[in-house]
Amino acid sequence: MTTRRKLIAGNWKMNGLKADGLALAKGIADKLASASPNCDMLVCPPFTLVAPVAEAVAGSKLAVGGQDCHAKTSGAHTGDTSPAMLADLGCKYAIVGHSERRTDHAETDAVVKAKAAAALSAGLIAIVCIGETLAQRDAGQTIEVNRSQLNGSLPEGADAANTVIAYEPVWAIGTGRVATPAQAQEVHAAIRAELVKLVGAEQAGKMRILYGGSMKPDNAKELLALPDVDGGLIGGAALKVADFWAIAESC
Ligand code: PEP
């Protein structure tokens, strides 16, 4: 029997102006005020909306996080946001190493590791994303790629309280093509086995590993029931209160 409490995390990406974002966050926080799905819930708005959303849901059961953070606390880094700034706004989490950041901003495992370490130093929980491309899967490299990214991206001092892993097959993100339960469980189990080596059996057994990639209300239940799937990192379906809530209720 697992003691891992599931986490349902919404990654809004570069979506939402103030009115939509506030309505979405308040809609979820309101539902959490009168119902308790069997999971923690988190929204990661674009940086422009982190402050208003954090203010709007302060005191509710809905947590707020950043979609990225810089590896430094402050300094000459135009356009960047430090983990201390996110924490200052009331954020509890920061996503690091999302495949869109790895691709759009050429973020390497070393960069992701530094960002994750900075997030931990600021008291945030780092959600470290890893995942293979379709070409890598087709070449039979799925497990090797995920192991390697995990080894390269996991910060020193990572434990189950300060770090969450998100397995996001790149070919499943925003494509409507979801991993089969067998594919997801195979990789999640391999990640957990690698975590045993990296953080020890006790922490590996407690650390949450989220699945991300076209998770929707109609496929969430099956994925979330898998033994090593401890929640979801959700893009498209996190932009509608009803869909995001339905996924949480599948836990
Ligand atoms: C994501 O952005 O991390 C993601 C999994 O997106 P989607 O749910 O839209 O595939």
mmCIF file of C-alpha atoms and ligand atoms in Angstrom:
data_model
loop_
_atom_site.group_PDB
_atom_site.id
_atom_site.type_symbol
_atom_site.label_atom_id
_atom_site.label_comp_id
_atom_site.label_asym_id
_atom_site.label_seq_id
_atom_site.Cartn_x
_atom_site.Cartn_y
_atom_site.Cartn_z
ATOM 1 C CA MET A 1 0.000 0.000 0.000
ATOM 2 C CA THR A 2 1.570 3.261 -1.100
ATOM 3 C CA THR A 3 1.702 6.237 1.230
ATOM 4 C CA ARG A 4 2.379 8.647 -1.625
ATOM 5 C CA ARG A 5 -0.325 11.286 -1.856
ATOM 6 C CA LYS A 6 -1.075 12.083 -5.467
ATOM 7 C CA LEU A 7 -0.370 15.517 -6.935
ATOM 8 C CA ILE A 8 -2.474 16.931 -9.747
ATOM 9 C CA ALA A 9 -0.502 19.830 -11.213
ATOM 10 C CA GLY A 10 -1.646 22.192 -13.944
ATOM 11 C CA ASN A 11 0.912 23.735 -16.270
ATOM 12 C CA TRP A 12 -0.861 26.628 -17.962
ATOM 13 C CA LYS A 13 2.162 27.314 -20.198
ATOM 14 C CA MET A 14 1.922 30.695 -22.015
ATOM 15 C CA ASN A 15 -1.852 30.887 -21.711
ATOM 16 C CA GLY A 16 -4.199 33.219 -19.931
ATOM 17 C CA LEU A 17 -4.754 36.904 -19.414
ATOM 18 C CA LYS A 18 -5.593 38.185 -15.957
ATOM 19 C CA ALA A 19 -9.350 37.662 -16.053
ATOM 20 C CA ASP A 20 -9.179 34.088 -17.434
ATOM 21 C CA GLY A 21 -6.367 33.061 -15.110
ATOM 22 C CA LEU A 22 -8.070 34.419 -12.030
ATOM 23 C CA ALA A 23 -11.373 32.784 -12.964
ATOM 24 C CA LEU A 24 -9.634 29.451 -13.537
ATOM 25 C CA ALA A 25 -7.681 29.515 -10.282
ATOM 26 C CA LYS A 26 -10.644 30.730 -8.234
ATOM 27 C CA GLY A 27 -12.873 28.117 -9.850
ATOM 28 C CA ILE A 28 -10.569 25.335 -8.661
ATOM 29 C CA ALA A 29 -9.987 26.871 -5.216
ATOM 30 C CA ASP A 30 -13.758 27.217 -4.749
ATOM 31 C CA LYS A 31 -14.288 23.555 -5.557
ATOM 32 C CA LEU A 32 -11.547 22.611 -3.098
ATOM 33 C CA ALA A 33 -13.355 24.587 -0.406
ATOM 34 C CA SER A 34 -16.295 22.208 -0.495
ATOM 35 C CA ALA A 35 -14.816 18.912 -1.710
ATOM 36 C CA SER A 36 -11.623 17.006 -1.028
ATOM 37 C CA PRO A 37 -10.383 14.881 -3.902
ATOM 38 C CA ASN A 38 -7.805 12.290 -2.935
ATOM 39 C CA CYS A 39 -4.839 14.426 -4.082
ATOM 40 C CA ASP A 40 -2.977 17.698 -3.661
ATOM 41 C CA MET A 41 -3.691 20.293 -6.343
ATOM 42 C CA LEU A 42 -1.339 22.825 -7.889
ATOM 43 C CA VAL A 43 -1.556 25.415 -10.661
ATOM 44 C CA CYS A 44 1.479 26.878 -12.418
ATOM 45 C CA PRO A 45 0.346 30.050 -14.208
ATOM 46 C CA PRO A 46 2.538 32.106 -16.542
ATOM 47 C CA PHE A 47 4.840 34.455 -14.594
ATOM 48 C CA THR A 48 2.583 37.449 -15.270
ATOM 49 C CA LEU A 49 -0.214 35.766 -13.331
ATOM 50 C CA VAL A 50 1.689 34.192 -10.459
ATOM 51 C CA ALA A 51 1.179 37.174 -8.131
ATOM 52 C CA PRO A 52 -2.547 37.774 -8.746
ATOM 53 C CA VAL A 53 -3.326 34.046 -8.704
ATOM 54 C CA ALA A 54 -1.304 33.485 -5.507
ATOM 55 C CA GLU A 55 -3.164 36.365 -3.876
ATOM 56 C CA ALA A 56 -6.544 35.168 -5.083
ATOM 57 C CA VAL A 57 -6.122 31.629 -3.751
ATOM 58 C CA ALA A 58 -4.144 32.453 -0.583
ATOM 59 C CA GLY A 59 -5.529 30.468 2.330
ATOM 60 C CA SER A 60 -7.181 27.904 0.041
ATOM 61 C CA LYS A 61 -6.070 24.310 -0.528
ATOM 62 C CA LEU A 62 -4.813 25.147 -4.025
ATOM 63 C CA ALA A 63 -1.028 25.522 -4.286
ATOM 64 C CA VAL A 64 0.690 27.803 -6.795
ATOM 65 C CA GLY A 65 3.984 27.280 -8.583
ATOM 66 C CA GLY A 66 6.235 28.715 -11.269
ATOM 67 C CA GLN A 67 6.763 27.062 -14.643
ATOM 68 C CA ASP A 68 10.518 27.663 -14.471
ATOM 69 C CA CYS A 69 13.039 29.512 -12.341
ATOM 70 C CA HIS A 70 16.571 30.847 -12.657
ATOM 71 C CA ALA A 71 19.488 29.144 -10.938
ATOM 72 C CA LYS A 72 20.517 32.373 -9.157
ATOM 73 C CA THR A 73 18.754 34.328 -6.427
ATOM 74 C CA SER A 74 19.193 37.760 -8.031
ATOM 75 C CA GLY A 75 21.424 39.653 -10.421
ATOM 76 C CA ALA A 76 21.935 40.649 -14.038
ATOM 77 C CA HIS A 77 19.617 38.155 -15.741
ATOM 78 C CA THR A 78 17.185 40.185 -17.816
ATOM 79 C CA GLY A 79 13.781 38.624 -18.160
ATOM 80 C CA ASP A 80 14.414 35.835 -15.660
ATOM 81 C CA THR A 81 12.675 35.012 -12.389
ATOM 82 C CA SER A 82 14.461 33.621 -9.362
ATOM 83 C CA PRO A 83 13.094 30.935 -7.069
ATOM 84 C CA ALA A 84 13.307 33.398 -4.175
ATOM 85 C CA MET A 85 10.952 35.707 -6.099
ATOM 86 C CA LEU A 86 8.492 32.856 -6.597
ATOM 87 C CA ALA A 87 8.670 31.905 -2.930
ATOM 88 C CA ASP A 88 8.140 35.558 -2.015
ATOM 89 C CA LEU A 89 4.830 35.514 -3.912
ATOM 90 C CA GLY A 90 3.639 32.460 -2.022
ATOM 91 C CA CYS A 91 4.648 29.770 -4.498
ATOM 92 C CA LYS A 92 5.266 26.306 -3.140
ATOM 93 C CA TYR A 93 6.587 24.612 -6.287
ATOM 94 C CA ALA A 94 8.663 25.316 -9.393
ATOM 95 C CA ILE A 95 8.650 23.188 -12.528
ATOM 96 C CA VAL A 96 12.150 22.802 -13.977
ATOM 97 C CA GLY A 97 13.344 21.131 -17.158
ATOM 98 C CA HIS A 98 10.027 20.985 -18.988
ATOM 99 C CA SER A 99 10.733 19.648 -22.484
ATOM 100 C CA GLU A 100 9.541 22.952 -23.988
ATOM 101 C CA ARG A 101 12.242 24.757 -21.966
ATOM 102 C CA ARG A 102 14.818 22.128 -22.892
ATOM 103 C CA THR A 103 13.934 22.653 -26.580
ATOM 104 C CA ASP A 104 13.062 26.367 -26.795
ATOM 105 C CA HIS A 105 15.848 27.527 -24.469
ATOM 106 C CA ALA A 106 18.424 24.777 -25.025
ATOM 107 C CA GLU A 107 18.341 23.805 -21.349
ATOM 108 C CA THR A 108 20.705 20.938 -20.617
ATOM 109 C CA ASP A 109 20.517 18.507 -17.710
ATOM 110 C CA ALA A 110 23.193 20.580 -15.947
ATOM 111 C CA VAL A 111 21.093 23.748 -16.279
ATOM 112 C CA VAL A 112 18.004 21.907 -15.038
ATOM 113 C CA LYS A 113 19.954 20.522 -12.084
ATOM 114 C CA ALA A 114 21.176 24.005 -11.137
ATOM 115 C CA LYS A 115 17.642 25.388 -11.342
ATOM 116 C CA ALA A 116 16.289 22.527 -9.246
ATOM 117 C CA ALA A 117 19.025 23.086 -6.649
ATOM 118 C CA ALA A 118 18.156 26.793 -6.529
ATOM 119 C CA ALA A 119 14.481 25.975 -6.105
ATOM 120 C CA LEU A 120 15.296 23.725 -3.145
ATOM 121 C CA SER A 121 17.494 26.415 -1.582
ATOM 122 C CA ALA A 122 14.586 28.852 -1.799
ATOM 123 C CA GLY A 123 12.359 26.380 0.028
ATOM 124 C CA LEU A 124 10.381 25.402 -3.073
ATOM 125 C CA ILE A 125 9.516 21.883 -4.154
ATOM 126 C CA ALA A 126 11.150 21.232 -7.533
ATOM 127 C CA ILE A 127 9.171 19.340 -10.164
ATOM 128 C CA VAL A 128 11.948 17.924 -12.322
ATOM 129 C CA CYS A 129 10.742 16.973 -15.814
ATOM 130 C CA ILE A 130 12.313 14.250 -17.920
ATOM 131 C CA GLY A 131 11.142 12.313 -20.956
ATOM 132 C CA GLU A 132 12.161 10.791 -24.257
ATOM 133 C CA THR A 133 11.402 11.977 -27.794
ATOM 134 C CA LEU A 134 9.600 9.791 -30.294
ATOM 135 C CA ALA A 135 12.848 9.150 -32.159
ATOM 136 C CA GLN A 136 14.484 7.975 -28.935
ATOM 137 C CA ARG A 137 11.516 5.693 -28.148
ATOM 138 C CA ASP A 138 11.541 4.267 -31.659
ATOM 139 C CA ALA A 139 15.282 3.623 -31.297
ATOM 140 C CA GLY A 140 14.647 1.609 -28.112
ATOM 141 C CA GLN A 141 16.376 4.200 -25.921
ATOM 142 C CA THR A 142 13.454 5.155 -23.660
ATOM 143 C CA ILE A 143 14.706 3.757 -20.364
ATOM 144 C CA GLU A 144 18.308 4.788 -20.987
ATOM 145 C CA VAL A 145 17.320 8.367 -21.898
ATOM 146 C CA ASN A 146 15.119 8.777 -18.832
ATOM 147 C CA ARG A 147 17.768 7.309 -16.532
ATOM 148 C CA SER A 148 20.379 9.612 -17.977
ATOM 149 C CA GLN A 149 18.183 12.737 -17.687
ATOM 150 C CA LEU A 150 17.280 11.799 -14.123
ATOM 151 C CA ASN A 151 20.928 11.353 -13.164
ATOM 152 C CA GLY A 152 21.869 14.641 -14.812
ATOM 153 C CA SER A 153 18.954 16.728 -13.557
ATOM 154 C CA LEU A 154 18.355 15.600 -9.971
ATOM 155 C CA PRO A 155 19.855 18.137 -7.524
ATOM 156 C CA GLU A 156 22.027 17.287 -4.521
ATOM 157 C CA GLY A 157 19.912 16.909 -1.421
ATOM 158 C CA ALA A 158 16.817 15.828 -3.325
ATOM 159 C CA ASP A 159 14.353 13.918 -1.202
ATOM 160 C CA ALA A 160 10.695 13.021 -1.266
ATOM 161 C CA ALA A 161 9.722 16.196 0.581
ATOM 162 C CA ASN A 162 11.482 18.664 -1.702
ATOM 163 C CA THR A 163 11.439 16.995 -5.125
ATOM 164 C CA VAL A 164 8.839 15.547 -7.490
ATOM 165 C CA ILE A 165 9.732 13.852 -10.780
ATOM 166 C CA ALA A 166 7.532 14.337 -13.844
ATOM 167 C CA TYR A 167 7.851 11.743 -16.587
ATOM 168 C CA GLU A 168 6.653 13.455 -19.739
ATOM 169 C CA PRO A 169 7.207 11.581 -22.990
ATOM 170 C CA VAL A 170 7.819 14.437 -25.423
ATOM 171 C CA TRP A 171 5.716 12.736 -28.114
ATOM 172 C CA ALA A 172 2.694 12.792 -25.799
ATOM 173 C CA ILE A 173 2.833 16.469 -24.780
ATOM 174 C CA GLY A 174 0.076 18.495 -26.407
ATOM 175 C CA THR A 175 -0.371 15.877 -29.125
ATOM 176 C CA GLY A 176 -3.423 14.016 -27.874
ATOM 177 C CA ARG A 177 -1.289 10.879 -28.068
ATOM 178 C CA VAL A 178 -1.096 9.481 -24.555
ATOM 179 C CA ALA A 179 1.275 6.786 -23.289
ATOM 180 C CA THR A 180 -0.464 3.461 -22.790
ATOM 181 C CA PRO A 181 -0.723 2.355 -19.167
ATOM 182 C CA ALA A 182 1.926 -0.305 -19.863
ATOM 183 C CA GLN A 183 4.311 2.264 -21.378
ATOM 184 C CA ALA A 184 3.793 4.687 -18.502
ATOM 185 C CA GLN A 185 4.186 2.063 -15.771
ATOM 186 C CA GLU A 186 7.323 0.628 -17.371
ATOM 187 C CA VAL A 187 9.085 4.001 -17.348
ATOM 188 C CA HIS A 188 7.788 5.052 -13.923
ATOM 189 C CA ALA A 189 9.042 1.784 -12.420
ATOM 190 C CA ALA A 190 12.433 2.277 -14.090
ATOM 191 C CA ILE A 191 12.624 5.838 -12.752
ATOM 192 C CA ARG A 192 11.813 4.618 -9.248
ATOM 193 C CA ALA A 193 14.462 1.912 -9.512
ATOM 194 C CA GLU A 194 17.002 4.549 -10.546
ATOM 195 C CA LEU A 195 15.876 6.780 -7.677
ATOM 196 C CA VAL A 196 16.700 3.951 -5.267
ATOM 197 C CA LYS A 197 20.315 4.279 -6.396
ATOM 198 C CA LEU A 198 20.259 8.071 -6.269
ATOM 199 C CA VAL A 199 18.384 8.868 -3.055
ATOM 200 C CA GLY A 200 18.074 5.494 -1.318
ATOM 201 C CA ALA A 201 15.181 3.092 -1.071
ATOM 202 C CA GLU A 202 13.237 4.944 1.603
ATOM 203 C CA GLN A 203 13.127 8.305 -0.201
ATOM 204 C CA ALA A 204 12.634 6.613 -3.594
ATOM 205 C CA GLY A 205 9.627 4.815 -2.172
ATOM 206 C CA LYS A 206 8.141 8.088 -0.974
ATOM 207 C CA MET A 207 9.030 10.345 -3.930
ATOM 208 C CA ARG A 208 6.171 11.269 -6.246
ATOM 209 C CA ILE A 209 6.540 10.536 -9.947
ATOM 210 C CA LEU A 210 3.935 12.331 -12.074
ATOM 211 C CA TYR A 211 2.893 11.363 -15.574
ATOM 212 C CA GLY A 212 2.486 14.161 -18.124
ATOM 213 C CA GLY A 213 1.413 14.021 -21.744
ATOM 214 C CA SER A 214 -2.171 14.474 -22.946
ATOM 215 C CA MET A 215 -3.693 13.413 -19.630
ATOM 216 C CA LYS A 216 -7.441 14.110 -19.880
ATOM 217 C CA PRO A 217 -10.544 13.260 -17.877
ATOM 218 C CA ASP A 218 -11.164 10.196 -20.049
ATOM 219 C CA ASN A 219 -7.728 8.602 -19.627
ATOM 220 C CA ALA A 220 -6.716 9.876 -16.174
ATOM 221 C CA LYS A 221 -8.312 7.154 -14.084
ATOM 222 C CA GLU A 222 -6.427 4.352 -15.783
ATOM 223 C CA LEU A 223 -3.083 6.188 -15.611
ATOM 224 C CA LEU A 224 -3.527 7.339 -12.020
ATOM 225 C CA ALA A 225 -4.332 3.796 -10.905
ATOM 226 C CA LEU A 226 -0.891 2.531 -11.981
ATOM 227 C CA PRO A 227 1.321 1.532 -9.047
ATOM 228 C CA ASP A 228 4.138 3.991 -9.780
ATOM 229 C CA VAL A 229 2.077 6.916 -11.116
ATOM 230 C CA ASP A 230 1.646 9.432 -8.313
ATOM 231 C CA GLY A 231 -0.238 12.153 -10.110
ATOM 232 C CA GLY A 232 -0.236 14.152 -13.298
ATOM 233 C CA LEU A 233 1.396 17.206 -14.834
ATOM 234 C CA ILE A 234 -1.331 18.502 -17.066
ATOM 235 C CA GLY A 235 -1.227 21.116 -19.809
ATOM 236 C CA GLY A 236 -4.273 21.464 -22.051
ATOM 237 C CA ALA A 237 -6.763 19.871 -19.679
ATOM 238 C CA ALA A 238 -5.633 22.177 -16.853
ATOM 239 C CA LEU A 239 -7.101 25.185 -18.646
ATOM 240 C CA LYS A 240 -10.720 24.267 -17.903
ATOM 241 C CA VAL A 241 -11.986 23.998 -14.339
ATOM 242 C CA ALA A 242 -14.270 21.060 -15.197
ATOM 243 C CA ASP A 243 -11.552 19.009 -16.903
ATOM 244 C CA PHE A 244 -8.883 19.691 -14.292
ATOM 245 C CA TRP A 245 -11.326 18.895 -11.512
ATOM 246 C CA ALA A 246 -12.471 15.694 -13.231
ATOM 247 C CA ILE A 247 -8.848 14.529 -13.357
ATOM 248 C CA ALA A 248 -8.410 15.275 -9.647
ATOM 249 C CA GLU A 249 -11.569 13.330 -8.897
ATOM 250 C CA SER A 250 -10.121 10.305 -10.722
ATOM 251 C CA CYS A 251 -7.459 9.947 -8.018
HETATM 252 C C1 PEP B 1 2.626 19.654 -20.127
HETATM 253 O O1 PEP B 1 2.589 20.800 -20.493
HETATM 254 O O2 PEP B 1 3.442 19.347 -19.269
HETATM 255 C C2 PEP B 1 1.696 18.687 -20.705
HETATM 256 C C3 PEP B 1 1.754 17.442 -20.296
HETATM 257 O O3 PEP B 1 0.806 19.145 -21.642
HETATM 258 P P1 PEP B 1 -0.482 18.364 -22.210
HETATM 259 O O4 PEP B 1 -1.242 17.848 -21.019
HETATM 260 O O5 PEP B 1 -1.251 19.406 -22.978
HETATM 261 O O6 PEP B 1 0.004 17.246 -23.074
#
